Tab-separated table of C-alpha atoms and ligand atoms in Angstrom:
chain	number	residue	atom	x	y	z
I	1	UNK	CA	-20.173	-28.538	-8.749
I	2	UNK	CA	-22.683	-26.740	-6.762
I	3	UNK	CA	-24.043	-23.552	-7.906
I	4	UNK	CA	-22.410	-21.501	-4.954
I	5	UNK	CA	-18.926	-23.030	-6.122
I	6	UNK	CA	-19.868	-22.221	-9.521
I	7	UNK	CA	-20.626	-18.723	-8.672
I	8	UNK	CA	-17.489	-18.202	-6.437
I	9	UNK	CA	-15.096	-19.623	-9.444
I	10	UNK	CA	-17.031	-17.122	-11.943
I	11	UNK	CA	-16.622	-14.121	-9.634
I	12	UNK	CA	-13.074	-14.932	-8.847
I	13	UNK	CA	-11.889	-15.661	-12.323
I	14	UNK	CA	-13.605	-12.294	-13.268
I	15	UNK	CA	-11.913	-10.329	-10.866
I	16	UNK	CA	-8.616	-12.167	-10.751
I	17	UNK	CA	-7.632	-12.480	-14.477
I	18	UNK	CA	-7.117	-9.005	-15.321
I	19	UNK	CA	-5.296	-8.572	-12.098
I	20	UNK	CA	-2.837	-11.034	-13.103
I	21	UNK	CA	-2.757	-9.857	-16.510
I	22	UNK	CA	-1.881	-6.361	-15.018
I	23	UNK	CA	0.971	-7.884	-13.290
I	24	UNK	CA	2.776	-9.132	-16.113
I	25	UNK	CA	2.608	-5.942	-18.010
I	26	UNK	CA	4.134	-4.262	-14.996
I	27	UNK	CA	6.840	-6.739	-15.004
I	28	UNK	CA	7.310	-6.702	-18.660
I	29	UNK	CA	7.608	-2.972	-18.724
I	30	UNK	CA	10.486	-3.321	-16.432
I	31	UNK	CA	8.800	-1.006	-13.534
I	32	UNK	CA	9.574	-3.545	-10.704
I	33	UNK	CA	11.170	-6.821	-10.461
I	34	UNK	CA	9.083	-10.168	-10.449
I	35	UNK	CA	10.277	-10.662	-7.093
I	36	UNK	CA	9.457	-7.278	-5.654
I	37	UNK	CA	5.896	-7.376	-7.368
I	38	UNK	CA	4.867	-10.811	-5.743
I	39	UNK	CA	6.514	-9.791	-2.386
I	40	UNK	CA	4.419	-6.628	-2.634
I	41	UNK	CA	0.947	-8.503	-3.079
I	42	UNK	CA	1.805	-11.090	-0.597
I	43	UNK	CA	3.214	-8.415	2.116
I	44	UNK	CA	1.361	-5.419	1.456
I	45	UNK	CA	-2.294	-7.139	1.004
I	46	UNK	CA	-1.643	-10.435	3.180
I	47	UNK	CA	-2.318	-12.271	-0.451
I	48	UNK	CA	-1.147	-16.165	0.049
I	49	UNK	CA	1.066	-15.595	-2.818
I	50	UNK	CA	2.132	-12.647	-5.499
I	51	UNK	CA	0.533	-12.551	-9.055
I	52	UNK	CA	3.340	-14.146	-11.154
I	53	UNK	CA	3.751	-16.873	-8.776
I	54	UNK	CA	-0.169	-17.454	-9.153
I	55	UNK	CA	0.133	-17.517	-12.730
I	56	UNK	CA	2.829	-20.352	-12.566
I	57	UNK	CA	0.722	-22.179	-10.523
I	58	UNK	CA	-2.479	-21.991	-12.381
I	59	UNK	CA	-0.512	-22.623	-15.718
I	60	UNK	CA	0.794	-19.909	-17.894
I	61	UNK	CA	-1.171	-21.328	-20.936
I	62	UNK	CA	-4.159	-21.661	-18.789
I	63	UNK	CA	-4.036	-17.966	-17.661
I	64	UNK	CA	-3.426	-17.012	-21.265
I	65	UNK	CA	-6.404	-18.996	-22.648
I	66	UNK	CA	-8.879	-17.732	-19.986
I	67	UNK	CA	-7.820	-13.986	-20.814
I	68	UNK	CA	-8.070	-14.419	-24.436
I	69	UNK	CA	-11.935	-15.854	-24.058
I	70	UNK	CA	-12.631	-12.987	-21.724
I	71	UNK	CA	-11.132	-10.494	-24.383
I	72	UNK	CA	-13.002	-12.037	-27.180
I	73	UNK	CA	-16.216	-11.206	-25.245
I	74	UNK	CA	-15.156	-8.060	-23.703
I	75	UNK	CA	-12.958	-6.424	-26.095
I	76	UNK	CA	-11.482	-4.562	-23.022
I	77	UNK	CA	-7.575	-4.051	-23.302
I	78	UNK	CA	-7.063	-5.035	-19.658
I	79	UNK	CA	-8.290	-8.697	-20.943
I	80	UNK	CA	-5.818	-8.741	-23.958
I	81	UNK	CA	-3.325	-11.285	-22.849
I	82	UNK	CA	-0.144	-9.505	-21.959
I	83	UNK	CA	3.003	-9.800	-24.393
I	84	UNK	CA	4.998	-11.850	-22.102
I	85	UNK	CA	2.299	-13.877	-20.980
I	86	UNK	CA	1.882	-14.696	-24.861
I	87	UNK	CA	5.563	-15.489	-25.307
I	88	UNK	CA	6.008	-17.361	-22.041
I	89	UNK	CA	2.804	-19.686	-23.030
I	90	UNK	CA	4.112	-20.432	-26.397
I	91	UNK	CA	7.548	-21.259	-25.129
I	92	UNK	CA	5.986	-23.265	-22.323
I	93	UNK	CA	8.028	-21.546	-20.033
I	94	UNK	CA	7.259	-20.102	-16.448
I	95	UNK	CA	7.581	-16.812	-14.477
I	96	UNK	CA	9.974	-18.757	-12.280
I	97	UNK	CA	12.313	-19.920	-15.050
I	98	UNK	CA	12.615	-16.460	-16.712
I	99	UNK	CA	12.337	-13.837	-13.935
I	100	UNK	CA	16.099	-14.487	-13.356
I	101	UNK	CA	17.662	-14.777	-9.618
I	102	UNK	CA	16.487	-12.369	-7.040
I	103	UNK	CA	18.998	-9.951	-5.836
I	104	UNK	CA	20.967	-11.320	-2.592
I	105	UNK	CA	22.604	-8.113	-1.618
I	106	UNK	CA	21.465	-7.080	1.901
I	107	UNK	CA	21.235	-3.160	2.064
I	108	UNK	CA	23.665	-1.340	4.587
I	109	UNK	CA	22.938	1.617	6.697
I	110	UNK	CA	24.936	4.416	4.787
I	111	UNK	CA	23.638	7.260	7.130
I	112	UNK	CA	23.484	6.917	10.874
I	113	UNK	CA	19.623	6.474	12.183
I	114	UNK	CA	19.117	7.245	15.667
I	115	UNK	CA	16.335	9.633	15.893
I	116	UNK	CA	13.114	9.403	13.956
I	117	UNK	CA	10.387	12.228	13.198
I	118	UNK	CA	7.010	11.366	11.987
I	119	UNK	CA	4.689	14.473	11.182
I	120	UNK	CA	0.869	13.454	11.429
I	121	UNK	CA	-1.523	11.817	13.757
I	122	UNK	CA	-3.988	9.906	11.428
I	123	UNK	CA	-4.351	5.896	11.255
I	124	UNK	CA	-1.016	5.766	9.126
I	125	UNK	CA	0.928	8.071	11.213
I	126	UNK	CA	-0.081	6.567	14.397
I	127	UNK	CA	0.894	2.986	12.882
I	128	UNK	CA	4.158	4.122	11.915
I	129	UNK	CA	5.053	5.910	15.150
I	130	UNK	CA	4.282	2.339	16.775
I	131	UNK	CA	6.255	0.534	14.617
I	132	UNK	CA	9.356	2.829	14.938
I	133	UNK	CA	9.062	2.965	18.699
I	134	UNK	CA	8.648	-1.199	18.965
I	135	UNK	CA	11.630	-1.156	16.854
I	136	UNK	CA	13.788	0.655	19.527
I	137	UNK	CA	13.774	3.984	18.090
I	138	UNK	CA	13.128	7.380	19.933
I	139	UNK	CA	10.201	9.040	18.176
I	140	UNK	CA	9.375	12.515	17.934
I	141	UNK	CA	5.998	12.980	16.172
I	142	UNK	CA	4.077	16.219	15.245
I	143	UNK	CA	0.341	17.274	15.174
I	144	UNK	CA	-1.602	20.196	15.214
I	145	UNK	CA	-2.832	20.320	18.712
I	146	UNK	CA	-2.981	18.497	22.205
I	147	UNK	CA	-5.899	16.238	21.436
I	148	UNK	CA	-4.479	14.966	18.129
I	149	UNK	CA	-0.908	13.766	20.236
I	150	UNK	CA	-3.175	12.610	22.654
I	151	UNK	CA	-5.207	10.375	20.154
I	152	UNK	CA	-2.004	9.267	18.758
I	153	UNK	CA	-0.785	7.893	22.285
I	154	UNK	CA	-4.142	6.207	22.938
I	155	UNK	CA	-3.963	4.493	19.635
I	156	UNK	CA	-0.635	3.316	20.413
I	157	UNK	CA	-1.439	2.267	24.036
I	158	UNK	CA	-4.521	0.046	22.897
I	159	UNK	CA	-2.295	-1.829	20.095
I	160	UNK	CA	0.114	-2.650	22.751
I	161	UNK	CA	-2.409	-3.693	25.081
I	162	UNK	CA	-3.573	-5.963	22.817
I	163	UNK	CA	-0.046	-7.577	22.448
I	164	UNK	CA	0.202	-7.987	26.348
I	165	UNK	CA	-3.135	-9.371	26.260
I	166	UNK	CA	-1.835	-12.067	23.794
I	167	UNK	CA	1.229	-12.483	26.087
I	168	UNK	CA	3.546	-11.294	23.184
I	169	UNK	CA	5.094	-8.326	25.262
I	170	UNK	CA	4.935	-7.804	29.194
I	171	UNK	CA	3.774	-4.598	30.717
I	172	UNK	CA	7.479	-3.510	31.111
I	173	UNK	CA	8.214	-3.431	27.185
I	174	UNK	CA	4.991	-1.642	26.679
I	175	UNK	CA	5.934	1.079	28.925
I	176	UNK	CA	9.470	1.200	27.327
I	177	UNK	CA	7.694	1.616	23.862
I	178	UNK	CA	5.461	4.463	25.134
I	179	UNK	CA	8.231	6.002	26.753
I	180	UNK	CA	10.340	6.252	23.463
I	181	UNK	CA	7.401	8.502	21.894
I	182	UNK	CA	7.303	12.014	22.371
I	183	UNK	CA	4.495	14.309	20.960
I	184	UNK	CA	4.881	18.044	19.982
I	185	UNK	CA	2.985	20.511	18.177
I	186	UNK	CA	5.800	22.421	17.155
I	187	UNK	CA	7.792	21.064	13.651
I	188	UNK	CA	10.817	23.062	15.039
I	189	UNK	CA	11.192	20.135	17.292
I	190	UNK	CA	12.378	18.041	14.329
I	191	UNK	CA	15.665	19.918	14.124
I	192	UNK	CA	17.761	16.622	15.424
I	193	UNK	CA	15.864	13.634	13.938
I	194	UNK	CA	17.926	11.535	11.318
I	195	UNK	CA	14.999	10.771	9.237
I	196	UNK	CA	11.314	12.384	9.200
I	197	UNK	CA	8.339	10.403	7.591
I	198	UNK	CA	5.595	12.441	6.773
I	199	UNK	CA	1.948	10.970	6.980
I	200	UNK	CA	-0.181	13.968	6.694
I	201	UNK	CA	-3.140	15.062	4.143
I	202	UNK	CA	-2.945	13.907	0.865
I	203	UNK	CA	-2.936	17.341	-0.838
I	204	UNK	CA	-0.131	18.469	-2.611
I	205	UNK	CA	-0.299	21.947	-1.478
I	206	UNK	CA	-0.055	20.951	2.096
I	207	UNK	CA	2.616	18.688	1.688
I	208	UNK	CA	4.933	20.972	-0.622
I	209	UNK	CA	4.530	23.517	2.564
I	210	UNK	CA	5.320	20.746	5.079
I	211	UNK	CA	8.629	19.852	2.848
I	212	UNK	CA	9.728	23.423	2.892
I	213	UNK	CA	9.299	23.731	6.179
I	214	UNK	CA	11.388	20.249	6.752
I	215	UNK	CA	13.911	21.518	4.686
I	216	UNK	CA	14.396	24.658	6.816
I	217	UNK	CA	14.288	22.717	9.978
I	218	UNK	CA	15.638	19.241	9.798
I	219	UNK	CA	19.744	19.205	10.035
I	220	UNK	CA	21.938	18.770	6.964
I	221	UNK	CA	21.760	15.145	5.988
I	222	UNK	CA	18.252	14.348	7.504
I	223	UNK	CA	16.360	11.844	5.073
I	224	UNK	CA	13.198	13.449	4.229
I	225	UNK	CA	10.350	10.470	3.508
I	226	UNK	CA	6.671	10.806	2.604
I	227	UNK	CA	4.150	8.011	2.892
I	228	UNK	CA	2.030	9.404	0.273
I	229	UNK	CA	0.226	7.038	-1.858
I	230	UNK	CA	-1.031	9.656	-4.819
I	231	UNK	CA	1.423	12.563	-4.752
I	232	UNK	CA	4.335	13.065	-7.117
I	233	UNK	CA	7.334	12.723	-4.888
I	234	UNK	CA	9.949	14.240	-7.409
I	235	UNK	CA	7.504	17.359	-6.837
I	236	UNK	CA	7.950	17.114	-3.006
I	237	UNK	CA	11.823	16.927	-3.537
I	238	UNK	CA	11.659	20.112	-5.796
I	239	UNK	CA	10.248	21.958	-2.991
I	240	UNK	CA	13.508	21.491	-0.667
I	241	UNK	CA	17.059	22.171	-1.690
I	242	UNK	CA	18.083	18.555	-0.998
I	243	UNK	CA	15.987	16.524	-3.441
I	244	UNK	CA	18.540	13.770	-3.036
I	245	UNK	CA	17.367	13.216	0.421
I	246	UNK	CA	13.837	12.945	-0.370
I	247	UNK	CA	12.197	9.302	-0.803
I	248	UNK	CA	8.894	7.567	-0.351
I	249	UNK	CA	8.155	4.987	2.302
I	250	UNK	CA	4.642	3.847	1.446
I	251	UNK	CA	3.129	1.881	4.417
I	252	UNK	CA	0.132	-0.093	4.117
I	253	UNK	CA	-2.740	-0.287	6.419
I	254	UNK	CA	-2.909	-1.301	9.388
I	255	UNK	CA	0.773	-0.429	9.133
I	256	UNK	CA	1.529	-2.367	12.325
I	257	UNK	CA	0.662	-5.515	10.923
I	258	UNK	CA	1.286	-5.297	7.119
I	259	UNK	CA	4.715	-5.962	6.676
I	260	UNK	CA	5.310	-4.232	3.396
I	261	UNK	CA	7.105	-0.780	2.678
I	262	UNK	CA	7.236	0.263	-0.980
I	263	UNK	CA	10.505	2.307	-0.962
I	264	UNK	CA	10.011	4.782	-3.825
I	265	UNK	CA	12.982	6.801	-5.458
I	266	UNK	CA	12.930	9.577	-7.692
I	267	UNK	CA	15.647	10.541	-10.727
I	268	UNK	CA	17.208	12.873	-7.730
I	269	UNK	CA	17.030	10.310	-4.928
I	270	UNK	CA	20.702	9.623	-3.973
I	271	UNK	CA	21.584	6.114	-3.933
I	272	UNK	CA	22.987	6.098	-0.301
I	273	UNK	CA	19.518	7.505	0.918
I	274	UNK	CA	17.928	4.700	-0.857
I	275	UNK	CA	20.313	1.929	0.584
I	276	UNK	CA	19.771	3.562	4.113
I	277	UNK	CA	15.943	3.505	3.938
I	278	UNK	CA	15.906	-0.158	2.831
I	279	UNK	CA	18.270	-1.019	5.715
I	280	UNK	CA	15.864	0.980	7.962
I	281	UNK	CA	12.950	-0.917	6.722
I	282	UNK	CA	14.533	-4.344	7.653
I	283	UNK	CA	15.577	-3.004	11.105
I	284	UNK	CA	12.019	-2.205	11.639
I	285	UNK	CA	10.678	-5.816	10.601
I	286	UNK	CA	9.435	-4.783	7.183
I	287	UNK	CA	10.017	-6.137	3.737
I	288	UNK	CA	10.856	-3.466	1.175
I	289	UNK	CA	10.441	-3.448	-2.332
I	290	UNK	CA	11.612	-0.763	-4.665
I	291	UNK	CA	9.930	1.202	-7.343
I	292	UNK	CA	9.934	4.392	-9.269
I	293	UNK	CA	8.083	7.553	-8.506
I	294	UNK	CA	4.817	6.471	-10.725
I	295	UNK	CA	0.930	6.750	-9.691
I	296	UNK	CA	-0.001	3.767	-7.368
I	297	UNK	CA	3.633	2.306	-7.080
I	298	UNK	CA	3.066	-1.624	-7.102
I	299	UNK	CA	0.564	-2.599	-4.915
I	300	UNK	CA	-2.319	0.229	-5.500
I	301	UNK	CA	-1.638	-0.039	-9.214
I	302	UNK	CA	-2.437	-3.686	-9.138
I	303	UNK	CA	-5.128	-3.602	-6.101
I	304	UNK	CA	-7.505	-0.885	-6.851
I	305	UNK	CA	-8.452	-1.787	-10.759
I	306	UNK	CA	-9.378	-5.152	-9.016
I	307	UNK	CA	-11.715	-3.394	-6.033
I	308	UNK	CA	-12.949	-1.172	-8.492
I	309	UNK	CA	-14.035	-4.147	-11.054
I	310	UNK	CA	-15.964	-5.773	-8.067
I	311	UNK	CA	-17.785	-2.609	-7.595
I	312	UNK	CA	-18.621	-2.554	-11.387
I	313	UNK	CA	-20.163	-6.104	-10.928
I	314	UNK	CA	-22.548	-4.777	-8.104
I	315	UNK	CA	-23.553	-1.735	-10.283
I	316	UNK	CA	-24.388	-4.289	-13.045
I	317	UNK	CA	-26.420	-5.918	-11.030
I	318	UNK	CA	-24.767	-9.193	-11.543
I	319	UNK	CA	-23.728	-9.756	-7.943
I	320	UNK	CA	-24.036	-8.594	-4.151
I	321	UNK	CA	-21.361	-7.406	-1.978
I	322	UNK	CA	-21.628	-10.098	0.817
I	323	UNK	CA	-21.603	-12.696	-1.894
I	324	UNK	CA	-18.546	-11.316	-3.857
I	325	UNK	CA	-16.600	-10.798	-0.631
I	326	UNK	CA	-17.075	-14.407	0.550
I	327	UNK	CA	-16.471	-15.540	-3.191
I	328	UNK	CA	-13.253	-13.864	-3.030
I	329	UNK	CA	-11.989	-15.191	0.404
I	330	UNK	CA	-13.038	-18.636	-0.550
I	331	UNK	CA	-12.076	-18.662	-4.159
I	332	UNK	CA	-8.379	-16.867	-3.554
I	333	UNK	CA	-7.350	-16.940	-0.004
I	334	UNK	CA	-7.106	-13.283	0.201
I	335	UNK	CA	-7.698	-12.268	3.864
I	336	UNK	CA	-10.624	-9.818	2.956
I	337	UNK	CA	-12.904	-9.217	0.334
I	338	UNK	CA	-12.880	-6.432	-2.221
I	339	UNK	CA	-15.868	-4.346	-0.311
I	340	UNK	CA	-14.568	-5.036	3.193
I	341	UNK	CA	-11.112	-3.704	2.334
I	342	UNK	CA	-12.561	-0.746	0.485
I	343	UNK	CA	-14.315	0.020	3.663
I	344	UNK	CA	-10.710	-0.465	5.682
I	345	UNK	CA	-9.029	1.916	3.322
I	346	UNK	CA	-11.737	4.320	2.984
I	347	UNK	CA	-14.092	5.069	0.306
I	348	UNK	CA	-12.624	8.197	-0.353
I	349	UNK	CA	-9.140	7.440	-0.454
I	350	UNK	CA	-10.012	4.452	-2.816
I	351	UNK	CA	-11.807	6.617	-5.071
I	352	UNK	CA	-9.000	9.382	-5.118
I	353	UNK	CA	-6.514	6.508	-6.102
I	354	UNK	CA	-8.344	5.076	-9.064
I	355	UNK	CA	-9.128	8.557	-10.310
I	356	UNK	CA	-5.121	9.081	-10.266
I	357	UNK	CA	-4.810	5.463	-11.920
I	358	UNK	CA	-7.217	6.541	-14.419
I	359	UNK	CA	-5.744	9.629	-15.483
I	360	UNK	CA	-2.184	8.323	-15.262
I	361	UNK	CA	-2.617	5.208	-17.581
I	362	UNK	CA	-5.578	6.307	-19.638
I	363	UNK	CA	-7.205	2.699	-19.618
I	364	UNK	CA	-10.750	3.131	-20.099
I	365	UNK	CA	-11.429	0.164	-17.830
I	366	UNK	CA	-10.047	2.151	-14.758
I	367	UNK	CA	-12.813	4.660	-14.894
I	368	UNK	CA	-14.033	4.486	-11.384
I	369	UNK	CA	-17.011	2.626	-10.762
I	370	UNK	CA	-20.426	4.537	-10.264
I	371	UNK	CA	-21.029	2.723	-7.064
I	372	UNK	CA	-17.712	3.902	-5.540
I	373	UNK	CA	-18.383	7.473	-6.288
I	374	UNK	CA	-22.122	7.351	-5.018
I	375	UNK	CA	-20.935	5.820	-1.661
I	376	UNK	CA	-18.314	8.768	-1.324
I	377	UNK	CA	-21.120	11.043	-2.779
I	378	UNK	CA	-23.204	9.747	0.391
I	379	UNK	CA	-20.587	10.319	2.993
I	380	UNK	CA	-20.657	6.335	3.326
I	381	UNK	CA	-16.570	6.515	3.537
I	382	UNK	CA	-16.356	3.134	5.459
I	383	UNK	CA	-15.373	1.854	8.745
I	384	UNK	CA	-14.045	5.529	9.836
I	385	UNK	CA	-17.750	6.821	9.302
I	386	UNK	CA	-19.169	3.965	10.480
I	387	UNK	CA	-20.884	3.106	7.209
I	388	UNK	CA	-19.172	2.213	3.693
I	389	UNK	CA	-20.264	-0.756	1.581
I	390	UNK	CA	-20.931	-2.597	4.784
I	391	UNK	CA	-22.737	-1.023	7.747
I	392	UNK	CA	-20.376	-1.099	11.032
I	393	UNK	CA	-23.098	0.942	13.185
V	1	LIG	N1	-0.165	-3.346	16.917
V	1	LIG	C1	0.949	-4.515	17.056
V	1	LIG	N2	0.482	-5.602	16.483
V	1	LIG	C2	-0.782	-5.866	16.244
V	1	LIG	C3	-1.846	-4.978	16.110
V	1	LIG	C4	-1.380	-3.404	16.563
V	1	LIG	N3	-2.108	-2.598	16.626
V	1	LIG	N4	-2.759	-5.039	15.797
V	1	LIG	C5	-2.538	-6.569	15.266
V	1	LIG	N5	-1.535	-6.939	15.709
V	1	LIG	C6	-0.582	-8.036	15.391
V	1	LIG	C7	-1.794	-9.361	16.228
V	1	LIG	O1	-0.921	-9.452	17.212
V	1	LIG	C8	-1.696	-10.505	15.149
V	1	LIG	O2	-0.449	-10.906	15.558
V	1	LIG	P1	-0.081	-12.735	15.525
V	1	LIG	O3	-0.345	-12.720	14.153
V	1	LIG	O4	1.521	-12.952	15.563
V	1	LIG	O5	-0.923	-13.183	16.710
V	1	LIG	C9	-1.433	-9.857	13.808
V	1	LIG	O6	-0.942	-8.324	13.954
V	1	LIG	C10	-2.705	-9.877	13.078
V	1	LIG	O7	-3.514	-9.405	13.762
V	1	LIG	P2	-5.105	-9.642	13.893
V	1	LIG	O8	-5.590	-11.106	14.338
V	1	LIG	O9	-6.084	-8.593	14.396
V	1	LIG	O10	-5.406	-9.867	12.197
V	1	LIG	P3	-6.357	-10.698	11.292
V	1	LIG	O11	-5.868	-11.914	11.152
V	1	LIG	O12	-7.724	-10.266	11.781
V	1	LIG	O13	-6.391	-9.729	9.832
V	1	LIG	C11	-5.716	-8.086	8.620
V	1	LIG	C12	-6.265	-8.593	9.931
V	1	LIG	C13	-4.289	-7.825	8.909
V	1	LIG	C14	-6.196	-6.487	8.683
V	1	LIG	C15	-5.936	-8.820	7.273
V	1	LIG	O14	-7.379	-8.988	7.280
V	1	LIG	C16	-5.487	-8.389	6.242
V	1	LIG	O15	-4.151	-8.801	5.842
V	1	LIG	N6	-6.306	-7.629	5.296
V	1	LIG	C17	-5.575	-6.959	4.190
V	1	LIG	C18	-5.177	-5.577	4.755
V	1	LIG	C19	-4.760	-4.767	3.267
V	1	LIG	O16	-4.829	-5.306	2.023
V	1	LIG	N7	-3.915	-3.899	3.236
V	1	LIG	C20	-3.580	-2.856	2.279
V	1	LIG	C21	-4.574	-1.846	1.902
V	1	LIG	S1	-4.136	-0.741	0.709
V	1	LIG	C22	-3.239	0.137	1.390
V	1	LIG	O17	-3.083	0.394	2.488
V	1	LIG	C23	-2.248	1.360	0.680
V	1	LIG	C24	-2.831	3.042	0.868
V	1	LIG	O18	-2.150	3.645	-0.121
V	1	LIG	C25	-4.251	2.904	0.810
């Protein structure tokens, strides 16, 4: 093996093994099904396969032994082989053989969805508006000023032009999509939509006030969905008189491309609302996975500790960002290395997610990396500021 290959393998193992272990713990806790955990990472992050299928491919016993060796060195609970990994290894079983059959039931609309509302004008909101309009829905979206509304239109125009250039759609289709999208600066214009998806600032006070408004403005029976990645959806439901109609629809960045939506139900969410949102995801060409209202849901809970671990390697002077990004792509087939992805998501957003995970799970190994805190303090937030871990100027 060449030196580069050996370094790549070492970096790959160091970063990927705890991620695989964490996925096993998530499955054994009953938080999500094996199929949903694997689909979440495939369709939310573009991984060639999900973590449980990866363990089966590498070999349950091999993964268990590698983790046990790391745990002996580090003493970090995150490296201690999960109980289920120990059990399957002892039995010579696999996740495929023990996970049970995936549910075949196709969700059906229980509420009619004809008109969609979106609140927000940022990157996520713009992508979500485009996704609904491309799927044939009339969309009304709400922004704080004409300039913001124009920005969304420009974003969608640019995305659709790319599709025209690639020959995927023609000019008439592009125009038809744009014609289905209507911007407004007044929330009152959401009165007759069947579902609202909000994608505004990740601030509980701001979102709570929005949900109070939506509850007052939207017609009876309208579903109120949030694409929050870090706020408790239960709390947003409690801000309304219709918590049964409140649900999470967590889209991934970039929303036009990533196929995943995590559908997050609270204790109060009505089963018919859940079914409708699952059916809606299929209608807009997305893959839905189901999970409960807990910090990080499936993807962020598995993804961000791995990204954070990559920063720690650099903090400890054991690697540089270019080598690690290249090693991960080479070793795992992930579409982006950890630093390139942190810069896409935004380092401020990433730090906030990691802080939430640290607070929720209390794992010392989840403490945010110093290097992540530093880029945020320096204002190097990623692609959006032209500089993050990498330089885009
Ligand atoms: N509108 C419509 N379609 C578009 C589009 C747009 N604006 N932009 C691209 N597309 C289409 C392209 O036409 C192309 O389609 P084709 O494959 O049929 O030709 C497809 O989308 C892929 O586009 P690109 O060729 O530009 O994409 P790349 O191959 O360069 O991949 C990437 C880019 C999809 C971003 C890939 O690098 C990737 O998967 N990265 C991982 C991203 C990730 O992990 N995201 C999750 C982050 S975590 C998160 O979001 C959670 C939050 O809470 C923080």
